[in-house]
mmCIF file of C-alpha atoms in Angstrom:
data_model
loop_
_atom_site.group_PDB
_atom_site.id
_atom_site.type_symbol
_atom_site.label_atom_id
_atom_site.label_comp_id
_atom_site.label_asym_id
_atom_site.label_seq_id
_atom_site.Cartn_x
_atom_site.Cartn_y
_atom_site.Cartn_z
ATOM 1 C CA MET A 1 87.397 20.043 133.721
ATOM 2 C CA ALA A 2 91.114 19.674 134.436
ATOM 3 C CA CYS A 3 92.038 18.535 137.908
ATOM 4 C CA LYS A 4 93.388 21.298 140.156
ATOM 5 C CA ILE A 5 96.120 19.194 141.747
ATOM 6 C CA ALA A 6 98.425 21.908 140.373
ATOM 7 C CA ASP A 7 97.565 23.993 143.411
ATOM 8 C CA SER A 8 97.736 21.187 145.956
ATOM 9 C CA LEU A 9 99.157 21.731 149.369
ATOM 10 C CA PHE A 10 101.864 19.153 149.952
ATOM 11 C CA LEU A 11 103.262 17.900 153.248
ATOM 12 C CA SER A 12 106.619 16.198 153.362
ATOM 13 C CA MET A 13 109.376 16.614 155.886
ATOM 14 C CA GLY A 14 107.229 19.395 157.273
ATOM 15 C CA SER A 15 106.875 21.235 153.975
ATOM 16 C CA HIS A 16 103.670 22.585 152.535
ATOM 17 C CA GLN A 17 104.801 24.346 149.398
ATOM 18 C CA ARG A 18 105.499 23.348 145.824
ATOM 19 C CA PRO A 19 108.098 24.354 143.216
ATOM 20 C CA ILE A 20 107.406 26.241 140.036
ATOM 21 C CA LEU A 21 108.286 23.695 137.365
ATOM 22 C CA GLY A 22 109.931 24.762 134.151
ATOM 23 C CA GLN A 23 111.989 27.280 136.125
ATOM 24 C CA LYS A 24 115.732 27.419 135.478
ATOM 25 C CA PHE A 25 117.609 25.636 138.232
ATOM 26 C CA ALA A 26 120.856 26.493 139.959
ATOM 27 C CA LYS A 27 122.580 28.663 137.372
ATOM 28 C CA THR A 28 122.713 31.683 139.617
ATOM 29 C CA GLY A 29 122.112 30.031 142.965
ATOM 30 C CA PHE A 30 121.290 26.835 144.805
ATOM 31 C CA SER A 31 117.655 27.286 145.713
ATOM 32 C CA PRO A 32 114.748 26.418 143.394
ATOM 33 C CA CYS A 33 111.799 28.786 143.225
ATOM 34 C CA PHE A 34 108.595 28.206 145.167
ATOM 35 C CA HIS A 35 105.045 29.351 144.585
ATOM 36 C CA HIS A 36 102.215 29.849 147.047
ATOM 37 C CA PHE A 37 99.166 27.618 146.789
ATOM 38 C CA LYS A 38 95.605 28.780 146.156
ATOM 39 C CA TRP A 39 92.807 28.143 148.592
ATOM 40 C CA ASP A 40 90.643 26.357 146.024
ATOM 41 C CA GLY A 41 93.444 24.057 144.947
ATOM 42 C CA LEU A 42 93.620 21.637 147.865
ATOM 43 C CA PRO A 43 93.013 18.029 146.783
ATOM 44 C CA LEU A 44 89.653 16.580 147.678
ATOM 45 C CA LYS A 45 89.196 13.036 148.901
ATOM 46 C CA GLY A 46 88.156 10.664 146.142
ATOM 47 C CA GLU A 47 89.109 13.125 143.411
ATOM 48 C CA GLN A 48 89.917 11.323 140.159
ATOM 49 C CA HIS A 49 93.095 12.043 138.240
ATOM 50 C CA LYS A 50 94.459 11.151 134.840
ATOM 51 C CA ARG A 51 98.071 11.592 133.843
ATOM 52 C CA CYS A 52 100.241 12.487 130.939
ATOM 53 C CA LEU A 53 103.847 13.548 130.731
ATOM 54 C CA LEU A 54 105.281 17.024 130.474
ATOM 55 C CA THR A 55 108.682 17.668 128.916
ATOM 56 C CA LYS A 56 110.915 20.548 128.063
ATOM 57 C CA LYS A 57 114.119 20.259 126.061
ATOM 58 C CA GLY A 58 117.468 21.783 126.806
ATOM 59 C CA GLY A 59 118.897 23.863 129.611
ATOM 60 C CA THR A 60 118.893 23.187 133.286
ATOM 61 C CA THR A 61 115.166 22.715 133.592
ATOM 62 C CA VAL A 62 112.703 20.172 134.826
ATOM 63 C CA ARG A 63 112.097 18.017 131.777
ATOM 64 C CA ALA A 64 109.474 15.438 132.669
ATOM 65 C CA VAL A 65 106.544 15.517 135.033
ATOM 66 C CA ALA A 66 103.100 13.982 135.176
ATOM 67 C CA VAL A 67 100.189 16.221 134.268
ATOM 68 C CA PRO A 68 96.560 15.442 135.043
ATOM 69 C CA VAL A 69 94.400 16.061 131.972
ATOM 70 C CA ALA A 70 90.678 15.491 131.893
ATOM 71 C CA PRO A 71 89.529 13.118 129.117
ATOM 72 C CA SER A 72 87.357 15.794 127.509
ATOM 73 C CA ALA A 73 90.337 18.090 127.196
ATOM 74 C CA ASN A 74 92.932 15.516 126.192
ATOM 75 C CA THR A 75 93.671 16.880 122.741
ATOM 76 C CA ALA A 76 96.928 17.929 121.126
ATOM 77 C CA GLU A 77 95.890 21.580 121.147
ATOM 78 C CA TYR A 78 94.874 21.497 124.782
ATOM 79 C CA ARG A 79 98.126 19.785 125.782
ATOM 80 C CA LYS A 80 100.055 22.418 123.869
ATOM 81 C CA GLN A 81 98.257 25.231 125.673
ATOM 82 C CA LEU A 82 98.741 23.542 129.032
ATOM 83 C CA ALA A 83 102.446 23.048 128.331
ATOM 84 C CA GLU A 84 102.848 26.721 127.477
ATOM 85 C CA SER A 85 101.041 27.734 130.656
ATOM 86 C CA TYR A 86 103.555 25.745 132.719
ATOM 87 C CA GLY A 87 106.569 26.891 130.703
ATOM 88 C CA PHE A 88 107.291 23.606 128.913
ATOM 89 C CA GLU A 89 107.523 22.723 125.238
ATOM 90 C CA LYS A 90 105.551 19.493 125.028
ATOM 91 C CA ILE A 91 103.033 17.375 126.912
ATOM 92 C CA GLY A 92 102.931 13.708 126.004
ATOM 93 C CA GLU A 93 99.872 11.510 125.916
ATOM 94 C CA PRO A 94 98.770 9.611 129.040
ATOM 95 C CA LEU A 95 100.232 6.165 129.665
ATOM 96 C CA PRO A 96 97.624 3.524 128.724
ATOM 97 C CA ASN A 97 96.014 1.841 131.717
ATOM 98 C CA ASN A 98 96.896 -1.643 130.489
ATOM 99 C CA VAL A 99 100.654 -0.988 130.560
ATOM 100 C CA THR A 100 102.348 -2.637 133.540
ATOM 101 C CA LEU A 101 105.612 -1.802 135.232
ATOM 102 C CA LYS A 102 107.005 -5.111 133.971
ATOM 103 C CA ASP A 103 106.150 -4.081 130.400
ATOM 104 C CA ILE A 104 108.277 -0.976 130.869
ATOM 105 C CA MET A 105 111.140 -2.845 132.533
ATOM 106 C CA ASP A 106 111.199 -5.433 129.753
ATOM 107 C CA THR A 107 112.068 -2.730 127.234
ATOM 108 C CA LEU A 108 115.243 -1.734 129.096
ATOM 109 C CA PRO A 109 118.552 -3.188 127.854
ATOM 110 C CA LYS A 110 119.913 -5.894 130.146
ATOM 111 C CA LYS A 111 123.227 -4.066 130.436
ATOM 112 C CA VAL A 112 121.663 -1.233 132.465
ATOM 113 C CA PHE A 113 121.053 -3.708 135.305
ATOM 114 C CA GLU A 114 124.649 -4.938 135.360
ATOM 115 C CA ILE A 115 126.892 -4.056 138.310
ATOM 116 C CA ASP A 116 130.348 -2.805 137.311
ATOM 117 C CA ASP A 117 132.773 -2.895 140.244
ATOM 118 C CA VAL A 118 135.178 -0.471 138.573
ATOM 119 C CA LYS A 119 132.468 2.144 138.012
ATOM 120 C CA ALA A 120 131.080 1.618 141.510
ATOM 121 C CA TRP A 121 134.427 2.225 143.202
ATOM 122 C CA LYS A 122 135.150 5.079 140.816
ATOM 123 C CA SER A 123 132.072 6.819 142.259
ATOM 124 C CA VAL A 124 133.530 6.319 145.737
ATOM 125 C CA LEU A 125 136.814 7.844 144.561
ATOM 126 C CA VAL A 126 134.996 10.838 143.074
ATOM 127 C CA SER A 127 133.119 11.466 146.324
ATOM 128 C CA VAL A 128 136.119 11.045 148.612
ATOM 129 C CA THR A 129 138.330 13.242 146.414
ATOM 130 C CA SER A 130 135.724 15.972 145.982
ATOM 131 C CA TYR A 131 135.009 15.956 149.714
ATOM 132 C CA ALA A 132 138.706 16.215 150.539
ATOM 133 C CA LEU A 133 139.000 19.116 148.106
ATOM 134 C CA GLY A 134 136.044 20.772 149.826
ATOM 135 C CA ILE A 135 137.661 20.449 153.257
ATOM 136 C CA PHE A 136 140.862 21.932 151.837
ATOM 137 C CA MET A 137 138.927 24.865 150.352
ATOM 138 C CA ILE A 138 137.187 25.499 153.678
ATOM 139 C CA SER A 139 140.535 25.524 155.482
ATOM 140 C CA LYS A 140 142.088 28.017 153.045
ATOM 141 C CA ALA A 141 139.155 30.196 151.975
ATOM 142 C CA PRO A 142 138.767 33.724 153.369
ATOM 143 C CA TRP A 143 135.473 34.287 155.174
ATOM 144 C CA TYR A 144 133.758 35.818 152.150
ATOM 145 C CA LEU A 145 134.440 32.702 150.033
ATOM 146 C CA LEU A 146 133.353 30.206 152.672
ATOM 147 C CA PRO A 147 129.769 29.954 151.295
ATOM 148 C CA LEU A 148 131.187 28.718 147.973
ATOM 149 C CA ALA A 149 133.396 26.189 149.757
ATOM 150 C CA TRP A 150 130.436 25.008 151.841
ATOM 151 C CA ALA A 151 128.271 24.690 148.740
ATOM 152 C CA TRP A 152 130.887 22.490 147.050
ATOM 153 C CA THR A 153 131.500 20.368 150.146
ATOM 154 C CA GLY A 154 127.786 19.947 150.925
ATOM 155 C CA THR A 155 127.239 18.755 147.362
ATOM 156 C CA ALA A 156 130.226 16.414 147.613
ATOM 157 C CA VAL A 157 128.931 14.717 150.770
ATOM 158 C CA THR A 158 125.586 14.289 149.039
ATOM 159 C CA GLY A 159 127.537 11.934 146.790
ATOM 160 C CA PHE A 160 128.180 9.787 149.889
ATOM 161 C CA PHE A 161 124.438 9.510 150.328
ATOM 162 C CA VAL A 162 123.973 8.435 146.696
ATOM 163 C CA ILE A 163 126.596 5.701 147.146
ATOM 164 C CA GLY A 164 124.749 4.470 150.230
ATOM 165 C CA HIS A 165 121.522 4.754 148.230
ATOM 166 C CA ASP A 166 122.924 2.328 145.639
ATOM 167 C CA CYS A 167 124.014 -0.017 148.418
ATOM 168 C CA ALA A 168 120.530 0.013 149.925
ATOM 169 C CA HIS A 169 119.042 -0.955 146.562
ATOM 170 C CA LYS A 170 121.617 -3.742 146.125
ATOM 171 C CA SER A 171 123.041 -2.133 143.011
ATOM 172 C CA PHE A 172 126.552 -1.325 144.282
ATOM 173 C CA SER A 173 128.192 -4.741 144.606
ATOM 174 C CA ARG A 174 127.455 -8.429 144.151
ATOM 175 C CA ASN A 175 128.730 -8.932 147.691
ATOM 176 C CA LYS A 176 125.753 -7.971 149.846
ATOM 177 C CA LEU A 177 127.699 -7.840 153.108
ATOM 178 C CA LEU A 178 130.156 -5.442 151.489
ATOM 179 C CA GLU A 179 127.215 -3.326 150.316
ATOM 180 C CA ASP A 180 125.862 -3.008 153.842
ATOM 181 C CA ILE A 181 129.300 -2.059 155.174
ATOM 182 C CA VAL A 182 129.896 0.554 152.459
ATOM 183 C CA GLY A 183 126.374 1.917 152.849
ATOM 184 C CA THR A 184 126.771 2.261 156.604
ATOM 185 C CA LEU A 185 130.162 3.961 156.258
ATOM 186 C CA ALA A 186 128.872 6.312 153.538
ATOM 187 C CA PHE A 187 125.972 7.411 155.753
ATOM 188 C CA MET A 188 127.998 7.801 158.958
ATOM 189 C CA PRO A 189 129.499 11.270 158.233
ATOM 190 C CA LEU A 190 125.926 12.420 157.569
ATOM 191 C CA ILE A 191 124.834 10.887 160.903
ATOM 192 C CA TYR A 192 122.130 9.199 158.887
ATOM 193 C CA PRO A 193 121.305 5.663 160.105
ATOM 194 C CA TYR A 194 121.587 3.399 157.074
ATOM 195 C CA GLU A 195 119.178 0.557 157.865
ATOM 196 C CA PRO A 196 116.308 2.727 159.164
ATOM 197 C CA TRP A 197 116.530 4.837 156.032
ATOM 198 C CA ARG A 198 116.652 1.729 153.823
ATOM 199 C CA PHE A 199 113.521 0.236 155.372
ATOM 200 C CA LYS A 200 111.555 3.472 154.998
ATOM 201 C CA HIS A 201 112.865 4.097 151.495
ATOM 202 C CA ASP A 202 111.796 0.647 150.303
ATOM 203 C CA ARG A 203 108.225 1.503 151.301
ATOM 204 C CA HIS A 204 108.454 4.746 149.347
ATOM 205 C CA HIS A 205 109.400 2.806 146.209
ATOM 206 C CA ALA A 206 106.625 0.283 146.736
ATOM 207 C CA LYS A 207 103.959 2.987 147.086
ATOM 208 C CA THR A 208 105.246 6.059 145.277
ATOM 209 C CA ASN A 209 102.672 8.876 145.269
ATOM 210 C CA MET A 210 100.065 6.733 146.984
ATOM 211 C CA LEU A 211 97.929 8.609 149.478
ATOM 212 C CA VAL A 212 98.908 7.600 153.033
ATOM 213 C CA GLY A 213 101.072 4.715 151.780
ATOM 214 C CA ASP A 214 104.018 6.757 150.490
ATOM 215 C CA THR A 215 106.462 7.420 153.343
ATOM 216 C CA ALA A 216 108.071 10.391 151.572
ATOM 217 C CA TRP A 217 105.161 12.630 150.592
ATOM 218 C CA HIS A 218 101.809 13.243 152.258
ATOM 219 C CA PRO A 219 99.564 15.854 150.653
ATOM 220 C CA VAL A 220 97.285 17.710 153.028
ATOM 221 C CA MET A 221 93.644 17.181 152.134
ATOM 222 C CA LYS A 222 91.341 20.196 151.918
ATOM 223 C CA GLU A 223 89.070 18.781 154.612
ATOM 224 C CA GLU A 224 92.020 18.410 156.974
ATOM 225 C CA PHE A 225 93.260 21.921 156.250
ATOM 226 C CA ASP A 226 89.825 23.466 156.783
ATOM 227 C CA LYS A 227 89.523 21.749 160.171
ATOM 228 C CA SER A 228 92.999 22.768 161.346
ATOM 229 C CA PRO A 229 93.288 25.505 163.978
ATOM 230 C CA PHE A 230 94.613 28.890 162.949
ATOM 231 C CA PHE A 231 98.104 28.253 164.350
ATOM 232 C CA ARG A 232 98.539 25.035 162.334
ATOM 233 C CA LYS A 233 97.382 26.787 159.165
ATOM 234 C CA ALA A 234 99.905 29.537 159.854
ATOM 235 C CA ILE A 235 102.647 26.918 160.184
ATOM 236 C CA MET A 236 101.620 25.380 156.859
ATOM 237 C CA PHE A 237 101.957 28.749 155.166
ATOM 238 C CA GLY A 238 105.193 29.588 156.931
ATOM 239 C CA TYR A 239 107.038 26.399 156.060
ATOM 240 C CA GLY A 240 107.559 27.432 152.443
ATOM 241 C CA PRO A 241 110.565 29.760 152.899
ATOM 242 C CA ILE A 242 112.412 27.222 155.075
ATOM 243 C CA ARG A 243 111.446 24.216 152.976
ATOM 244 C CA PRO A 244 115.019 23.178 152.055
ATOM 245 C CA TRP A 245 115.907 22.580 155.705
ATOM 246 C CA MET A 246 112.864 20.525 156.670
ATOM 247 C CA SER A 247 114.766 17.417 155.600
ATOM 248 C CA ILE A 248 116.316 17.615 159.055
ATOM 249 C CA SER A 249 112.991 17.185 160.841
ATOM 250 C CA HIS A 250 112.181 14.233 158.569
ATOM 251 C CA TRP A 251 115.570 12.700 159.429
ATOM 252 C CA LEU A 252 114.870 13.024 163.154
ATOM 253 C CA ILE A 253 111.236 11.927 163.144
ATOM 254 C CA TRP A 254 111.472 8.890 160.868
ATOM 255 C CA HIS A 255 114.817 7.230 161.584
ATOM 256 C CA PHE A 256 115.512 7.182 165.328
ATOM 257 C CA ASP A 257 112.259 5.839 166.764
ATOM 258 C CA LEU A 258 112.362 2.039 167.137
ATOM 259 C CA LYS A 259 108.570 1.948 167.396
ATOM 260 C CA LYS A 260 108.330 2.883 163.718
ATOM 261 C CA PHE A 261 109.937 -0.396 162.616
ATOM 262 C CA ARG A 262 108.775 -3.990 162.383
ATOM 263 C CA PRO A 263 110.103 -6.447 165.006
ATOM 264 C CA ASN A 264 112.294 -8.219 162.416
ATOM 265 C CA GLU A 265 113.883 -4.873 161.479
ATOM 266 C CA VAL A 266 114.753 -3.623 164.947
ATOM 267 C CA GLN A 267 118.100 -5.403 165.360
ATOM 268 C CA ARG A 268 119.506 -4.020 162.131
ATOM 269 C CA VAL A 269 118.142 -0.581 163.008
ATOM 270 C CA GLN A 270 119.931 -0.727 166.360
ATOM 271 C CA ILE A 271 123.244 -1.567 164.670
ATOM 272 C CA SER A 272 122.889 1.456 162.366
ATOM 273 C CA LEU A 273 122.004 3.718 165.269
ATOM 274 C CA ALA A 274 125.050 2.475 167.185
ATOM 275 C CA CYS A 275 127.286 3.349 164.211
ATOM 276 C CA VAL A 276 125.831 6.842 163.964
ATOM 277 C CA PHE A 277 126.164 7.486 167.690
ATOM 278 C CA ALA A 278 129.746 6.175 167.591
ATOM 279 C CA PHE A 279 130.605 8.691 164.883
ATOM 280 C CA MET A 280 129.087 11.472 166.960
ATOM 281 C CA ALA A 281 130.885 10.306 170.124
ATOM 282 C CA ILE A 282 134.288 9.968 168.461
ATOM 283 C CA GLY A 283 134.248 12.147 165.351
ATOM 284 C CA TRP A 284 132.729 15.288 166.790
ATOM 285 C CA PRO A 285 135.086 15.541 169.805
ATOM 286 C CA LEU A 286 138.082 14.989 167.524
ATOM 287 C CA ILE A 287 136.967 17.785 165.207
ATOM 288 C CA ILE A 288 136.387 20.106 168.153
ATOM 289 C CA TYR A 289 139.731 19.114 169.743
ATOM 290 C CA LYS A 290 141.610 19.942 166.537
ATOM 291 C CA THR A 291 139.675 22.993 165.316
ATOM 292 C CA GLY A 292 137.440 24.200 168.166
ATOM 293 C CA ILE A 293 133.684 24.761 168.131
ATOM 294 C CA MET A 294 133.962 27.154 165.185
ATOM 295 C CA GLY A 295 135.915 24.506 163.324
ATOM 296 C CA TRP A 296 133.124 21.996 163.949
ATOM 297 C CA ILE A 297 130.666 24.513 162.494
ATOM 298 C CA LYS A 298 132.896 25.268 159.498
ATOM 299 C CA PHE A 299 134.040 21.754 158.623
ATOM 300 C CA TRP A 300 131.060 19.616 159.599
ATOM 301 C CA LEU A 301 127.845 21.496 160.329
ATOM 302 C CA MET A 302 127.728 23.790 157.305
ATOM 303 C CA PRO A 303 128.445 21.024 154.732
ATOM 304 C CA TRP A 304 125.890 18.861 156.567
ATOM 305 C CA LEU A 305 123.258 21.567 156.153
ATOM 306 C CA GLY A 306 124.209 21.741 152.470
ATOM 307 C CA TYR A 307 123.624 18.011 152.205
ATOM 308 C CA HIS A 308 120.162 18.387 153.730
ATOM 309 C CA PHE A 309 119.400 21.134 151.244
ATOM 310 C CA TRP A 310 120.099 18.719 148.398
ATOM 311 C CA MET A 311 118.354 15.839 150.147
ATOM 312 C CA SER A 312 115.245 17.955 150.473
ATOM 313 C CA THR A 313 115.464 19.511 147.002
ATOM 314 C CA PHE A 314 116.070 16.285 145.089
ATOM 315 C CA THR A 315 113.265 14.461 146.881
ATOM 316 C CA MET A 316 110.860 17.351 146.398
ATOM 317 C CA VAL A 317 111.609 17.818 142.701
ATOM 318 C CA HIS A 318 111.508 14.083 142.004
ATOM 319 C CA HIS A 319 108.057 13.482 143.420
ATOM 320 C CA THR A 320 106.034 16.651 143.683
ATOM 321 C CA ALA A 321 104.887 18.951 140.933
ATOM 322 C CA PRO A 322 101.745 20.976 140.299
ATOM 323 C CA HIS A 323 100.720 18.228 137.901
ATOM 324 C CA ILE A 324 101.454 14.993 139.782
ATOM 325 C CA PRO A 325 98.418 13.454 141.480
ATOM 326 C CA PHE A 326 98.460 11.376 144.631
ATOM 327 C CA LYS A 327 96.020 8.482 144.360
ATOM 328 C CA SER A 328 94.279 6.260 146.856
ATOM 329 C CA SER A 329 95.361 2.621 146.991
ATOM 330 C CA GLY A 330 92.292 1.608 144.982
ATOM 331 C CA GLU A 331 93.099 3.977 142.117
ATOM 332 C CA TRP A 332 96.901 3.709 142.274
ATOM 333 C CA ASN A 333 98.724 2.184 139.290
ATOM 334 C CA ALA A 334 102.397 1.211 139.626
ATOM 335 C CA ALA A 335 103.382 1.952 136.026
ATOM 336 C CA GLN A 336 101.764 5.381 136.036
ATOM 337 C CA ALA A 337 103.186 6.245 139.458
ATOM 338 C CA GLN A 338 106.748 5.263 138.628
ATOM 339 C CA LEU A 339 107.033 6.349 134.976
ATOM 340 C CA ASN A 340 104.567 9.244 134.824
ATOM 341 C CA GLY A 341 104.717 10.312 138.446
ATOM 342 C CA THR A 342 108.482 10.745 138.753
ATOM 343 C CA VAL A 343 110.232 13.940 137.646
ATOM 344 C CA HIS A 344 113.441 14.352 135.693
ATOM 345 C CA CYS A 345 115.373 17.562 136.272
ATOM 346 C CA ASP A 346 118.680 18.668 134.759
ATOM 347 C CA TYR A 347 121.210 20.440 136.987
ATOM 348 C CA PRO A 348 124.603 21.992 136.210
ATOM 349 C CA SER A 349 127.160 19.332 135.286
ATOM 350 C CA TRP A 350 129.282 19.695 138.430
ATOM 351 C CA ILE A 351 126.257 18.913 140.609
ATOM 352 C CA GLU A 352 125.304 15.903 138.501
ATOM 353 C CA ILE A 353 128.884 14.559 138.658
ATOM 354 C CA LEU A 354 129.260 15.034 142.419
ATOM 355 C CA CYS A 355 125.814 13.548 143.058
ATOM 356 C CA HIS A 356 126.293 10.604 140.675
ATOM 357 C CA ASP A 357 123.297 11.365 138.429
ATOM 358 C CA ILE A 358 120.698 10.895 141.175
ATOM 359 C CA ASN A 359 118.699 13.575 139.316
ATOM 360 C CA VAL A 360 118.104 11.051 136.495
ATOM 361 C CA HIS A 361 115.370 9.598 138.630
ATOM 362 C CA ILE A 362 112.671 8.158 136.367
ATOM 363 C CA PRO A 363 114.547 4.931 135.476
ATOM 364 C CA HIS A 364 115.436 4.518 139.147
ATOM 365 C CA HIS A 365 111.731 4.326 139.953
ATOM 366 C CA VAL A 366 111.017 2.033 137.045
ATOM 367 C CA CYS A 367 113.599 -0.326 138.592
ATOM 368 C CA ALA A 368 115.601 0.522 141.714
ATOM 369 C CA ARG A 369 118.206 -2.138 140.870
ATOM 370 C CA ILE A 370 119.725 0.052 138.143
ATOM 371 C CA PRO A 371 123.134 1.355 139.368
ATOM 372 C CA SER A 372 123.499 5.125 139.385
ATOM 373 C CA TYR A 373 126.151 5.033 136.634
ATOM 374 C CA ASN A 374 123.657 3.314 134.295
ATOM 375 C CA LEU A 375 120.760 5.705 134.869
ATOM 376 C CA ARG A 376 121.475 7.852 131.815
ATOM 377 C CA ALA A 377 121.541 4.848 129.485
ATOM 378 C CA ALA A 378 118.287 3.608 131.020
ATOM 379 C CA HIS A 379 116.729 7.064 130.667
ATOM 380 C CA LYS A 380 117.668 7.179 126.981
ATOM 381 C CA SER A 381 116.079 3.762 126.469
ATOM 382 C CA LEU A 382 112.853 4.901 128.126
ATOM 383 C CA GLN A 383 112.765 7.925 125.850
ATOM 384 C CA GLU A 384 113.238 5.766 122.772
ATOM 385 C CA ASN A 385 110.662 3.159 123.764
ATOM 386 C CA TRP A 386 108.041 5.241 125.536
ATOM 387 C CA GLY A 387 108.696 8.785 124.350
ATOM 388 C CA GLN A 388 107.340 10.223 127.562
ATOM 389 C CA VAL A 389 110.337 10.916 129.808
#
């Protein structure tokens, strides 16, 4: 019998809903579709899962996700029927249990790990220029075009996050001090503390889709849901429509509490927090002085909310799907979690350019040291060697 993780209730950044995969993304709007869960679909403790890969060619669609398939049903015909039921064209075979993450990494060309200073600073130029263009559009746009200007600018500042993301993974520059400076500066307009995020994000990579261990996603177990009071259950149901904005609660809860960090991390966390608070203390008053409170809302707050929409959406699409199982530490396998448990989704070209291909996420989880500008080449190599992404 196939595992019913497809109807799991997921908790991350306060969210308890899941996307419909195989749905067209962002051609007519910014928000992906969501689907309500079924009562009998909550994951049970100790439930066993097997994985294979789901792909769909062409268009702006999710193209690769992990699908649990029971051994008795793991046939070509069954996979075809399952793919059709989810709106995809093909389901690949499960990754063999004896394949290690190192085996996968060894098949990647060495050039995809190489840092190119020109390409790295070109990404900075793209983000700064696109952000400046967004601010100009906001200043000139009539009120009825402001949502378009905010959408562009929010996407552009998401590029700042991706640059800081590369810095945190030590894939931006060979000069590590420079990386920390650039990463901190890139995160400051987002009032996102760089070092706290880096420490938490490293744990996410080490334990992707591991029950309890993963810092990004925590599925709610059926036993826990059944025991929850009515009000908490109502909150779980109600979070779905506001899912894109729950990134903000995650930002607040995980990155400003010194108690959540190891003693050897606290000093660096404090430096990042000081930088963020300095931006708020200096940058915000300057914006308000020049443009007023409404100007602060127009030029900073609305693009910032757009950034959190993308932060939430990318993270959700990359690591949750109806078909991706969360496993206990005893069952967890690094190769399966990173290659089969990470989702690839295509977006319109302007989003992929402004966000520096962060959507090409499977190779990033195979090895986080791959610079963002090499992700497409790494993804192509994985397709050629493994045929499952």
